[in-house]
Amino acid sequence: LRAFGEALGIQFPLLSDESSSVIRQYGLLNEGMEDGTRFYGVPHPGTFILDTEGRVTARFIEQAYQERSTVSSIMVALGGAVGGVDRLATRLSTDHLEALVYPTDAIVAPGNRFSLVVDVTPKPEMHVYAPGEHSYQVIALRIETPGFVRAHEVIYAESDIYHFEPLDERVEVYQEPFQLVQEVTIPMSREIAGLAAAPDATLRVDGTLSYQACDAAICYTPVELPVSWTLDWRPLAR
């Protein structure tokens, strides 16, 4: 563990929890590993967020010990910003909205759980539909990943209620800037590790942002925008 920390220049303390006592105190012991096997005592990977008083304010737990969320994806999940977005982002503009499309991480490795993000700003007087109890077309992000990438459910921001007075109708919408977050996981395997180690290899994810925008008088034709993210690979540190 010391050699690993020195090789990567890690500055924070690393704990060698040989008896798994701290793992048990945090409730992270992977009970699926049989006693007597070389994997017994390993934890579910967990990232705990502490405040300045040392209190846990959030936690992110994965099932597989080889997989864990990146720091940048955790920052986005907690409502924070990702540094260096401008160099990673693609800007989209239509008559109804502006969108900023970017990944939380420019470089990924096998075992990473990271996020593909779309920051959406409706134009003045416009709204798009959020998930809710209605039949309108909800703004949606659909992605097409390579077969080895595992996509999770899209995370929607909290919405507003729009009151359409002529019908006395109240509908869940977005009128202010909001964010769509698609988390994806790259599993750990020999084949994927080989992809990550290939020279100049990249990981590309394509997708579609679809929506229907309305103002106080008109609902406009539905729109589909192609989106994509291209990331560099980082080989595993062994």
CSV table of C-alpha atoms in Angstrom, one decimal:
chain,number,residue,atom,x,y,z
A,1,LEU,CA,0.0,0.0,0.0
A,2,ARG,CA,2.8,2.4,0.8
A,3,ALA,CA,4.6,1.6,-2.5
A,4,PHE,CA,1.3,2.2,-4.4
A,5,GLY,CA,0.8,5.6,-2.6
A,6,GLU,CA,4.3,6.7,-3.4
A,7,ALA,CA,4.1,5.6,-7.0
A,8,LEU,CA,1.0,7.7,-7.6
A,9,GLY,CA,2.1,10.6,-5.4
A,10,ILE,CA,-0.9,10.3,-3.1
A,11,GLN,CA,-0.7,12.9,-0.3
A,12,PHE,CA,-3.5,11.8,2.0
A,13,PRO,CA,-3.2,9.0,4.6
A,14,LEU,CA,-4.0,5.4,3.4
A,15,LEU,CA,-5.3,2.9,5.9
A,16,SER,CA,-4.2,-0.7,5.9
A,17,ASP,CA,-7.3,-2.3,7.5
A,18,GLU,CA,-6.0,-5.8,7.7
A,19,SER,CA,-8.6,-7.1,10.1
A,20,SER,CA,-11.4,-5.2,8.3
A,21,SER,CA,-12.5,-3.6,11.6
A,22,VAL,CA,-13.0,-0.1,10.1
A,23,ILE,CA,-14.8,-1.7,7.1
A,24,ARG,CA,-17.2,-3.3,9.5
A,25,GLN,CA,-17.7,-0.1,11.5
A,26,TYR,CA,-18.7,1.8,8.4
A,27,GLY,CA,-21.1,-1.1,7.4
A,28,LEU,CA,-19.2,-1.7,4.2
A,29,LEU,CA,-18.3,-5.4,4.6
A,30,ASN,CA,-19.1,-7.3,1.4
A,31,GLU,CA,-21.1,-10.2,2.8
A,32,GLY,CA,-21.1,-11.9,-0.6
A,33,MET,CA,-17.5,-13.0,-0.2
A,34,GLU,CA,-17.1,-16.3,1.5
A,35,ASP,CA,-15.0,-16.7,4.7
A,36,GLY,CA,-11.7,-18.4,3.9
A,37,THR,CA,-11.4,-17.0,0.3
A,38,ARG,CA,-8.8,-14.4,-0.6
A,39,PHE,CA,-11.6,-11.8,-1.2
A,40,TYR,CA,-13.2,-12.2,2.3
A,41,GLY,CA,-13.0,-9.0,4.2
A,42,VAL,CA,-13.1,-6.7,1.2
A,43,PRO,CA,-15.6,-3.8,1.4
A,44,HIS,CA,-18.2,-2.4,-0.9
A,45,PRO,CA,-16.4,0.7,-2.2
A,46,GLY,CA,-17.7,3.7,-0.5
A,47,THR,CA,-17.0,7.4,-0.7
A,48,PHE,CA,-18.0,9.4,2.4
A,49,ILE,CA,-18.4,13.2,2.3
A,50,LEU,CA,-17.6,15.0,5.6
A,51,ASP,CA,-18.3,18.5,6.7
A,52,THR,CA,-15.8,20.7,8.5
A,53,GLU,CA,-16.9,19.1,11.8
A,54,GLY,CA,-16.1,15.6,10.6
A,55,ARG,CA,-19.8,14.6,10.2
A,56,VAL,CA,-20.8,12.4,7.3
A,57,THR,CA,-23.2,14.4,5.1
A,58,ALA,CA,-23.4,12.1,2.1
A,59,ARG,CA,-22.2,8.7,1.0
A,60,PHE,CA,-21.9,6.9,-2.3
A,61,ILE,CA,-21.7,3.1,-2.2
A,62,GLU,CA,-21.1,0.6,-5.0
A,63,GLN,CA,-21.8,-3.1,-5.1
A,64,ALA,CA,-18.6,-4.3,-6.8
A,65,TYR,CA,-15.3,-3.7,-5.1
A,66,GLN,CA,-13.6,-2.9,-8.5
A,67,GLU,CA,-16.0,0.0,-9.2
A,68,ARG,CA,-16.3,3.4,-7.7
A,69,SER,CA,-17.7,6.9,-8.5
A,70,THR,CA,-15.2,9.5,-9.7
A,71,VAL,CA,-14.8,12.6,-7.5
A,72,SER,CA,-16.1,14.8,-10.3
A,73,SER,CA,-19.3,12.8,-10.7
A,74,ILE,CA,-19.8,13.0,-6.9
A,75,MET,CA,-19.5,16.8,-7.0
A,76,VAL,CA,-22.2,16.9,-9.7
A,77,ALA,CA,-24.5,14.6,-7.7
A,78,LEU,CA,-24.1,17.0,-4.7
A,79,GLY,CA,-24.9,20.0,-6.8
A,80,GLY,CA,-21.4,21.2,-7.3
A,81,ALA,CA,-19.5,22.3,-10.4
A,82,VAL,CA,-16.9,20.5,-12.4
A,83,GLY,CA,-13.6,22.3,-13.1
A,84,GLY,CA,-12.5,22.8,-16.7
A,85,VAL,CA,-15.9,22.3,-18.2
A,86,ASP,CA,-15.3,24.7,-21.1
A,87,ARG,CA,-12.6,22.6,-22.7
A,88,LEU,CA,-14.7,19.5,-22.4
A,89,ALA,CA,-18.1,20.9,-23.4
A,90,THR,CA,-20.1,21.2,-26.6
A,91,ARG,CA,-22.6,24.1,-26.8
A,92,LEU,CA,-26.0,23.7,-28.5
A,93,SER,CA,-28.5,26.4,-29.3
A,94,THR,CA,-32.0,26.2,-30.7
A,95,ASP,CA,-34.9,28.7,-30.8
A,96,HIS,CA,-36.1,27.4,-27.4
A,97,LEU,CA,-33.0,26.6,-25.3
A,98,GLU,CA,-29.3,26.6,-24.8
A,99,ALA,CA,-27.5,23.4,-23.7
A,100,LEU,CA,-24.0,22.7,-22.5
A,101,VAL,CA,-23.0,19.0,-23.0
A,102,TYR,CA,-19.9,17.6,-21.1
A,103,PRO,CA,-18.6,14.6,-19.2
A,104,THR,CA,-17.5,14.9,-15.5
A,105,ASP,CA,-14.2,13.3,-16.4
A,106,ALA,CA,-12.0,13.8,-19.5
A,107,ILE,CA,-10.1,10.6,-18.8
A,108,VAL,CA,-11.7,7.4,-17.6
A,109,ALA,CA,-10.5,3.9,-16.5
A,110,PRO,CA,-12.0,0.5,-16.1
A,111,GLY,CA,-14.0,0.5,-12.8
A,112,ASN,CA,-15.0,4.2,-13.1
A,113,ARG,CA,-18.6,5.4,-12.5
A,114,PHE,CA,-18.8,8.8,-14.0
A,115,SER,CA,-21.5,11.1,-15.4
A,116,LEU,CA,-22.5,12.6,-18.8
A,117,VAL,CA,-24.1,15.9,-18.1
A,118,VAL,CA,-26.4,18.3,-20.0
A,119,ASP,CA,-26.9,21.8,-18.6
A,120,VAL,CA,-30.1,23.2,-20.1
A,121,THR,CA,-31.2,26.9,-20.1
A,122,PRO,CA,-34.7,27.5,-21.5
A,123,LYS,CA,-34.9,30.8,-23.4
A,124,PRO,CA,-37.2,33.6,-22.0
A,125,GLU,CA,-40.9,32.7,-21.7
A,126,MET,CA,-40.1,29.1,-22.8
A,127,HIS,CA,-40.6,25.9,-20.8
A,128,VAL,CA,-40.0,22.2,-21.4
A,129,TYR,CA,-41.8,19.3,-19.7
A,130,ALA,CA,-40.4,17.5,-16.7
A,131,PRO,CA,-41.5,14.0,-15.5
A,132,GLY,CA,-44.9,14.1,-13.9
A,133,GLU,CA,-48.6,13.3,-14.0
A,134,HIS,CA,-49.2,14.5,-17.5
A,135,SER,CA,-49.1,13.3,-21.1
A,136,TYR,CA,-46.8,15.9,-22.6
A,137,GLN,CA,-43.4,15.0,-24.1
A,138,VAL,CA,-40.9,15.0,-21.3
A,139,ILE,CA,-37.4,16.2,-22.1
A,140,ALA,CA,-35.2,13.1,-22.4
A,141,LEU,CA,-31.6,12.1,-22.8
A,142,ARG,CA,-31.0,8.8,-24.5
A,143,ILE,CA,-27.5,7.4,-25.0
A,144,GLU,CA,-26.0,4.6,-27.1
A,145,THR,CA,-23.0,3.2,-25.3
A,146,PRO,CA,-20.5,0.5,-26.4
A,147,GLY,CA,-21.8,-2.9,-25.2
A,148,PHE,CA,-19.5,-3.1,-22.3
A,149,VAL,CA,-20.6,0.2,-20.7
A,150,ARG,CA,-23.4,0.0,-18.2
A,151,ALA,CA,-25.9,3.0,-18.2
A,152,HIS,CA,-27.9,3.9,-15.1
A,153,GLU,CA,-31.2,5.9,-14.9
A,154,VAL,CA,-31.1,9.5,-16.0
A,155,ILE,CA,-31.2,11.8,-13.0
A,156,TYR,CA,-33.7,14.7,-13.4
A,157,ALA,CA,-33.5,18.0,-11.5
A,158,GLU,CA,-36.4,19.2,-9.3
A,159,SER,CA,-39.1,20.8,-11.5
A,160,ASP,CA,-41.6,23.7,-11.2
A,161,ILE,CA,-45.3,23.7,-11.6
A,162,TYR,CA,-46.6,25.7,-14.6
A,163,HIS,CA,-50.2,26.9,-14.4
A,164,PHE,CA,-51.8,27.1,-17.9
A,165,GLU,CA,-54.7,29.3,-17.1
A,166,PRO,CA,-57.0,28.8,-20.2
A,167,LEU,CA,-57.4,25.1,-19.1
A,168,ASP,CA,-56.7,25.6,-15.4
A,169,GLU,CA,-54.0,23.0,-15.9
A,170,ARG,CA,-50.9,22.6,-13.6
A,171,VAL,CA,-48.0,20.7,-15.2
A,172,GLU,CA,-44.4,19.8,-14.1
A,173,VAL,CA,-42.0,21.9,-16.2
A,174,TYR,CA,-38.6,23.4,-16.4
A,175,GLN,CA,-38.5,27.2,-16.9
A,176,GLU,CA,-35.2,28.0,-15.2
A,177,PRO,CA,-31.7,26.5,-15.9
A,178,PHE,CA,-31.6,22.8,-14.9
A,179,GLN,CA,-29.4,19.7,-15.3
A,180,LEU,CA,-29.8,16.2,-16.7
A,181,VAL,CA,-27.3,13.7,-15.5
A,182,GLN,CA,-26.6,10.3,-17.0
A,183,GLU,CA,-24.4,8.1,-14.9
A,184,VAL,CA,-22.4,5.3,-16.5
A,185,THR,CA,-20.1,2.6,-15.2
A,186,ILE,CA,-17.2,0.9,-17.0
A,187,PRO,CA,-17.0,-2.6,-15.6
A,188,MET,CA,-13.6,-4.2,-14.8
A,189,SER,CA,-12.5,-7.0,-17.0
A,190,ARG,CA,-9.3,-8.1,-18.8
A,191,GLU,CA,-10.9,-7.2,-22.2
A,192,ILE,CA,-11.8,-3.7,-21.1
A,193,ALA,CA,-8.4,-3.2,-19.4
A,194,GLY,CA,-6.8,-4.1,-22.8
A,195,LEU,CA,-8.9,-1.4,-24.5
A,196,ALA,CA,-7.7,1.1,-21.9
A,197,ALA,CA,-4.1,0.2,-22.4
A,198,ALA,CA,-4.2,0.6,-26.2
A,199,PRO,CA,-2.3,3.7,-27.5
A,200,ASP,CA,-4.4,6.8,-28.3
A,201,ALA,CA,-7.6,4.9,-27.5
A,202,THR,CA,-10.8,6.8,-26.9
A,203,LEU,CA,-14.3,6.0,-25.6
A,204,ARG,CA,-17.1,7.6,-27.5
A,205,VAL,CA,-20.7,7.8,-26.3
A,206,ASP,CA,-23.4,9.1,-28.6
A,207,GLY,CA,-26.9,10.2,-27.7
A,208,THR,CA,-30.0,12.3,-28.4
A,209,LEU,CA,-31.5,15.1,-26.4
A,210,SER,CA,-35.3,15.3,-27.3
A,211,TYR,CA,-37.9,17.8,-26.0
A,212,GLN,CA,-41.0,19.8,-26.9
A,213,ALA,CA,-40.9,23.5,-25.8
A,214,CYS,CA,-43.9,25.7,-25.3
A,215,ASP,CA,-44.6,29.3,-24.3
A,216,ALA,CA,-47.8,30.9,-23.0
A,217,ALA,CA,-49.4,30.6,-26.5
A,218,ILE,CA,-47.7,28.0,-28.6
A,219,CYS,CA,-46.4,24.4,-28.3
A,220,TYR,CA,-43.6,24.0,-30.9
A,221,THR,CA,-42.7,21.0,-33.0
A,222,PRO,CA,-40.7,18.4,-31.0
A,223,VAL,CA,-36.9,18.6,-31.4
A,224,GLU,CA,-34.2,16.0,-31.4
A,225,LEU,CA,-30.6,17.1,-31.0
A,226,PRO,CA,-27.6,14.7,-31.4
A,227,VAL,CA,-25.1,14.8,-28.6
A,228,SER,CA,-21.8,13.0,-28.0
A,229,TRP,CA,-19.0,12.7,-25.5
A,230,THR,CA,-15.4,11.6,-26.3
A,231,LEU,CA,-13.1,10.5,-23.5
A,232,ASP,CA,-9.6,9.4,-23.2
A,233,TRP,CA,-8.7,6.1,-21.6
A,234,ARG,CA,-6.4,5.7,-18.6
A,235,PRO,CA,-4.8,2.3,-18.2
A,236,LEU,CA,-5.0,0.6,-14.9
A,237,ALA,CA,-2.2,1.2,-12.4
A,238,ARG,CA,-1.0,-2.2,-11.3
